[in-house]
């Protein structure tokens, strides 16, 4: 069974996806983490995100894996190195949308996402899961929230991990990513026609998970 969870940055997809997968005993696949891992590698190798041929060559020669750990966390492996923490840094967040808009990069990532998702029952979260990666997913959700609320959630999350960033910086970043992610030519963020829309602005994480589990059970 494939469960697709799409939506904009800061809507709570990863927390919801991870915990929903755990409750169901499914694999959790954070597709945003894959684009983030590629972004980290580009920065480390000094490759500009605007140098598309070099980015594509790099992506072709990169091994990304996601490991669901016993404690419920997800290890993001970049060429066998655990980069789970590094990929959440603002320097990655600022550039990731530019990497994710490259057509050939998406082709490589989508291929990997399909391979991972077909291994066993999975919950995938991203921007194009229900529209492109698994258009035949068994259940599709589009998780949304008001812009200010998404900024607040992302800001709290970053504060908790000890990152020095202001509310205004988070606001500018989300605005920038919303624009790039939803206007890019290839697989833009878009609600699939058959996705269940959840406005989570006034919902707690537990309520969102409950709403998703209920809809999965009830078909
Ligand atoms: O969900 P996230 O913030 O970790 O995603 C990071 C970026 O990756 C996001 O700005 C857009 C991109 N992304 C994408 O284009 N397609 C996906 N399936 C997942 C993420």
Tab-separated table of C-alpha atoms and ligand atoms in Angstrom:
chain	number	residue	atom	x	y	z
A	1	UNK	CA	0.000	0.000	0.000
A	2	UNK	CA	1.235	3.497	-0.859
A	3	UNK	CA	0.159	6.551	1.124
A	4	UNK	CA	1.040	9.912	-0.484
A	5	UNK	CA	1.293	13.066	1.623
A	6	UNK	CA	1.955	16.278	-0.272
A	7	UNK	CA	1.841	19.922	0.694
A	8	UNK	CA	3.884	23.102	1.089
A	9	UNK	CA	6.877	23.580	3.385
A	10	UNK	CA	6.058	23.906	7.055
A	11	UNK	CA	2.649	22.242	6.884
A	12	UNK	CA	3.855	19.469	9.194
A	13	UNK	CA	4.129	16.730	6.581
A	14	UNK	CA	7.300	15.128	7.887
A	15	UNK	CA	6.185	14.811	11.522
A	16	UNK	CA	2.791	13.549	10.421
A	17	UNK	CA	4.272	11.229	7.774
A	18	UNK	CA	6.828	9.743	10.122
A	19	UNK	CA	4.362	9.078	12.936
A	20	UNK	CA	1.627	7.800	10.644
A	21	UNK	CA	4.071	5.343	9.062
A	22	UNK	CA	5.185	4.155	12.473
A	23	UNK	CA	1.626	3.582	13.652
A	24	UNK	CA	0.877	1.546	10.535
A	25	UNK	CA	4.198	-0.317	10.551
A	26	UNK	CA	4.955	1.177	7.115
A	27	UNK	CA	8.219	2.476	5.690
A	28	UNK	CA	8.552	6.273	5.877
A	29	UNK	CA	10.094	7.981	2.856
A	30	UNK	CA	10.923	11.677	3.215
A	31	UNK	CA	11.486	12.730	-0.387
A	32	UNK	CA	12.441	16.296	0.536
A	33	UNK	CA	15.387	14.830	2.467
A	34	UNK	CA	16.731	13.403	-0.786
A	35	UNK	CA	16.789	16.795	-2.519
A	36	UNK	CA	18.356	18.224	0.629
A	37	UNK	CA	21.112	15.576	0.607
A	38	UNK	CA	21.964	16.455	-3.006
A	39	UNK	CA	22.079	20.140	-2.056
A	40	UNK	CA	24.527	19.396	0.756
A	41	UNK	CA	26.787	17.478	-1.607
A	42	UNK	CA	26.722	20.328	-4.155
A	43	UNK	CA	27.739	22.832	-1.465
A	44	UNK	CA	30.507	20.571	-0.179
A	45	UNK	CA	31.869	20.065	-3.670
A	46	UNK	CA	31.645	23.762	-4.480
A	47	UNK	CA	29.190	23.211	-7.337
A	48	UNK	CA	26.889	26.151	-8.038
A	49	UNK	CA	23.173	25.277	-8.065
A	50	UNK	CA	23.002	27.182	-11.359
A	51	UNK	CA	25.501	24.865	-13.030
A	52	UNK	CA	22.895	22.357	-14.173
A	53	UNK	CA	25.180	19.965	-16.113
A	54	UNK	CA	27.506	19.670	-13.097
A	55	UNK	CA	24.587	19.166	-10.699
A	56	UNK	CA	23.140	16.444	-12.935
A	57	UNK	CA	26.521	14.684	-13.192
A	58	UNK	CA	26.815	14.843	-9.429
A	59	UNK	CA	23.275	13.445	-8.953
A	60	UNK	CA	24.056	10.555	-11.298
A	61	UNK	CA	27.043	9.672	-9.156
A	62	UNK	CA	25.389	9.889	-5.768
A	63	UNK	CA	23.937	7.150	-3.605
A	64	UNK	CA	21.132	8.271	-1.333
A	65	UNK	CA	19.385	5.944	1.081
A	66	UNK	CA	16.827	6.376	3.820
A	67	UNK	CA	16.967	4.114	6.846
A	68	UNK	CA	13.978	3.801	9.186
A	69	UNK	CA	15.550	3.266	12.608
A	70	UNK	CA	14.143	1.274	15.530
A	71	UNK	CA	13.539	4.428	17.599
A	72	UNK	CA	11.269	5.867	14.887
A	73	UNK	CA	13.796	8.332	13.510
A	74	UNK	CA	14.978	8.447	9.928
A	75	UNK	CA	18.628	8.296	8.923
A	76	UNK	CA	19.372	10.060	5.647
A	77	UNK	CA	22.459	8.517	4.058
A	78	UNK	CA	24.493	10.413	1.465
A	79	UNK	CA	27.139	8.176	-0.115
A	80	UNK	CA	27.024	6.009	3.049
A	81	UNK	CA	27.373	9.018	5.415
A	82	UNK	CA	24.612	9.940	7.851
A	83	UNK	CA	23.670	13.544	7.027
A	84	UNK	CA	20.292	13.648	8.813
A	85	UNK	CA	21.195	16.699	10.898
A	86	UNK	CA	23.221	18.662	8.364
A	87	UNK	CA	20.473	18.678	5.732
A	88	UNK	CA	18.196	20.682	8.044
A	89	UNK	CA	20.575	23.645	8.196
A	90	UNK	CA	19.332	26.972	6.771
A	91	UNK	CA	22.186	27.005	4.195
A	92	UNK	CA	20.644	23.856	2.680
A	93	UNK	CA	17.046	25.063	2.977
A	94	UNK	CA	17.922	28.259	1.118
A	95	UNK	CA	19.203	26.415	-1.957
A	96	UNK	CA	17.245	23.171	-2.092
A	97	UNK	CA	14.389	24.466	-4.250
A	98	UNK	CA	16.861	25.462	-6.945
A	99	UNK	CA	18.214	21.928	-7.111
A	100	UNK	CA	14.729	20.397	-6.968
A	101	UNK	CA	13.575	22.314	-10.008
A	102	UNK	CA	16.107	20.651	-12.340
A	103	UNK	CA	14.237	18.187	-14.576
A	104	UNK	CA	16.938	15.535	-14.781
A	105	UNK	CA	17.570	15.668	-11.034
A	106	UNK	CA	13.867	15.015	-10.491
A	107	UNK	CA	13.917	12.091	-12.908
A	108	UNK	CA	16.728	10.453	-10.933
A	109	UNK	CA	15.068	11.111	-7.570
A	110	UNK	CA	11.614	9.944	-8.697
A	111	UNK	CA	13.168	6.701	-9.938
A	112	UNK	CA	14.749	6.124	-6.531
A	113	UNK	CA	11.540	7.060	-4.704
A	114	UNK	CA	9.549	4.523	-6.728
A	115	UNK	CA	12.136	1.837	-6.050
A	116	UNK	CA	12.073	2.504	-2.310
A	117	UNK	CA	8.273	2.760	-2.180
A	118	UNK	CA	7.717	-0.525	-3.983
A	119	UNK	CA	9.787	-2.478	-1.447
A	120	UNK	CA	6.998	-2.570	1.093
A	121	UNK	CA	3.986	-0.625	2.377
A	122	UNK	CA	5.090	2.998	2.514
A	123	UNK	CA	4.176	6.530	3.466
A	124	UNK	CA	5.892	9.075	1.217
A	125	UNK	CA	5.884	12.790	1.835
A	126	UNK	CA	6.814	15.488	-0.649
A	127	UNK	CA	5.392	17.836	-3.252
A	128	UNK	CA	4.618	15.574	-6.217
A	129	UNK	CA	3.972	12.148	-4.713
A	130	UNK	CA	0.277	11.955	-5.583
A	131	UNK	CA	0.672	13.714	-8.924
A	132	UNK	CA	3.903	12.262	-10.369
A	133	UNK	CA	5.744	9.701	-8.256
A	134	UNK	CA	2.766	7.485	-7.376
A	135	UNK	CA	-0.313	8.767	-9.226
A	136	UNK	CA	-1.964	5.428	-8.373
A	137	UNK	CA	-1.265	5.711	-4.631
A	138	UNK	CA	-3.868	3.973	-2.476
A	139	UNK	CA	-4.522	7.133	-0.472
A	140	UNK	CA	-3.516	10.708	-1.217
A	141	UNK	CA	-3.473	13.579	1.217
A	142	UNK	CA	-2.729	17.234	0.681
A	143	UNK	CA	-1.704	18.730	4.001
A	144	UNK	CA	-1.939	22.499	4.128
A	145	UNK	CA	-1.994	25.354	6.658
A	146	UNK	CA	-2.167	29.148	6.550
A	147	UNK	CA	1.124	30.791	5.611
A	148	UNK	CA	1.689	32.476	9.018
A	149	UNK	CA	0.990	29.233	10.846
A	150	UNK	CA	3.478	27.360	8.653
A	151	UNK	CA	6.112	29.998	9.397
A	152	UNK	CA	5.386	29.673	13.110
A	153	UNK	CA	5.707	25.874	13.030
A	154	UNK	CA	8.951	25.928	11.056
A	155	UNK	CA	10.363	28.628	13.346
A	156	UNK	CA	9.531	26.601	16.493
A	157	UNK	CA	11.029	23.470	14.949
A	158	UNK	CA	14.282	25.254	14.104
A	159	UNK	CA	14.448	26.872	17.525
A	160	UNK	CA	14.092	23.463	19.153
A	161	UNK	CA	17.069	22.152	17.217
A	162	UNK	CA	19.083	25.141	18.424
A	163	UNK	CA	19.408	26.987	15.105
A	164	UNK	CA	19.963	30.729	15.245
A	165	UNK	CA	17.353	32.094	12.858
A	166	UNK	CA	14.767	34.867	13.159
A	167	UNK	CA	11.035	34.649	12.490
A	168	UNK	CA	11.482	37.053	9.572
A	169	UNK	CA	14.185	34.867	8.020
A	170	UNK	CA	11.944	31.810	8.196
A	171	UNK	CA	9.106	33.842	6.706
A	172	UNK	CA	11.273	34.988	3.778
A	173	UNK	CA	12.561	31.459	3.179
A	174	UNK	CA	9.096	29.894	3.146
A	175	UNK	CA	7.796	32.583	0.829
A	176	UNK	CA	10.706	32.002	-1.533
A	177	UNK	CA	10.309	28.214	-1.514
A	178	UNK	CA	6.518	28.361	-1.912
A	179	UNK	CA	7.076	30.452	-5.018
A	180	UNK	CA	9.781	28.265	-6.581
A	181	UNK	CA	8.111	24.946	-5.625
A	182	UNK	CA	4.705	25.904	-6.983
A	183	UNK	CA	5.765	27.725	-10.164
A	184	UNK	CA	8.567	25.495	-11.474
A	185	UNK	CA	8.034	23.898	-14.885
A	186	UNK	CA	8.531	20.286	-13.794
A	187	UNK	CA	6.220	18.640	-11.243
A	188	UNK	CA	5.202	21.805	-9.381
A	189	UNK	CA	3.539	21.578	-5.990
A	190	UNK	CA	-0.081	20.940	-6.849
A	191	UNK	CA	-2.953	19.226	-5.145
A	192	UNK	CA	-3.911	16.011	-6.965
A	193	UNK	CA	-7.587	16.062	-7.959
A	194	UNK	CA	-8.220	12.924	-5.949
A	195	UNK	CA	-6.254	13.969	-2.848
A	196	UNK	CA	-7.991	14.496	0.483
A	197	UNK	CA	-7.405	18.105	1.492
A	198	UNK	CA	-6.566	18.759	5.141
A	199	UNK	CA	-6.374	22.338	6.373
A	200	UNK	CA	-4.348	21.800	9.538
A	201	UNK	CA	-4.119	25.463	10.598
A	202	UNK	CA	-6.162	24.839	13.726
A	203	UNK	CA	-5.319	21.165	14.189
A	204	UNK	CA	-2.749	19.553	16.473
A	205	UNK	CA	-0.310	16.984	15.066
A	206	UNK	CA	-2.257	14.209	16.817
A	207	UNK	CA	-5.501	15.379	15.243
A	208	UNK	CA	-3.943	15.393	11.781
A	209	UNK	CA	-2.559	11.872	12.257
A	210	UNK	CA	-5.940	10.694	13.537
A	211	UNK	CA	-7.720	12.227	10.531
A	212	UNK	CA	-5.296	10.496	8.153
A	213	UNK	CA	-5.518	7.112	9.907
A	214	UNK	CA	-9.318	7.266	9.905
A	215	UNK	CA	-9.402	7.922	6.176
A	216	UNK	CA	-6.908	5.142	5.513
A	217	UNK	CA	-9.027	2.677	7.515
A	218	UNK	CA	-12.319	3.762	6.020
A	219	UNK	CA	-11.108	3.612	2.455
B	1	LIG	O1	9.904	18.990	2.522
B	1	LIG	P1	11.251	19.722	2.554
B	1	LIG	O2	11.169	21.120	3.070
B	1	LIG	O3	12.307	18.925	3.253
B	1	LIG	O4	11.658	19.784	1.013
B	1	LIG	C1	12.829	20.438	0.589
B	1	LIG	C2	12.666	20.959	-0.822
B	1	LIG	O5	12.663	19.872	-1.753
B	1	LIG	C3	11.392	21.745	-1.087
B	1	LIG	O6	11.612	23.125	-1.039
B	1	LIG	C4	10.953	21.328	-2.460
B	1	LIG	C5	11.711	20.080	-2.761
B	1	LIG	N1	10.898	18.890	-2.899
B	1	LIG	C6	10.407	18.607	-4.144
B	1	LIG	O7	10.578	19.402	-5.061
B	1	LIG	N2	9.731	17.458	-4.355
B	1	LIG	C7	9.507	16.589	-3.367
B	1	LIG	N3	8.843	15.447	-3.611
B	1	LIG	C8	9.979	16.885	-2.061
B	1	LIG	C9	10.657	18.067	-1.858
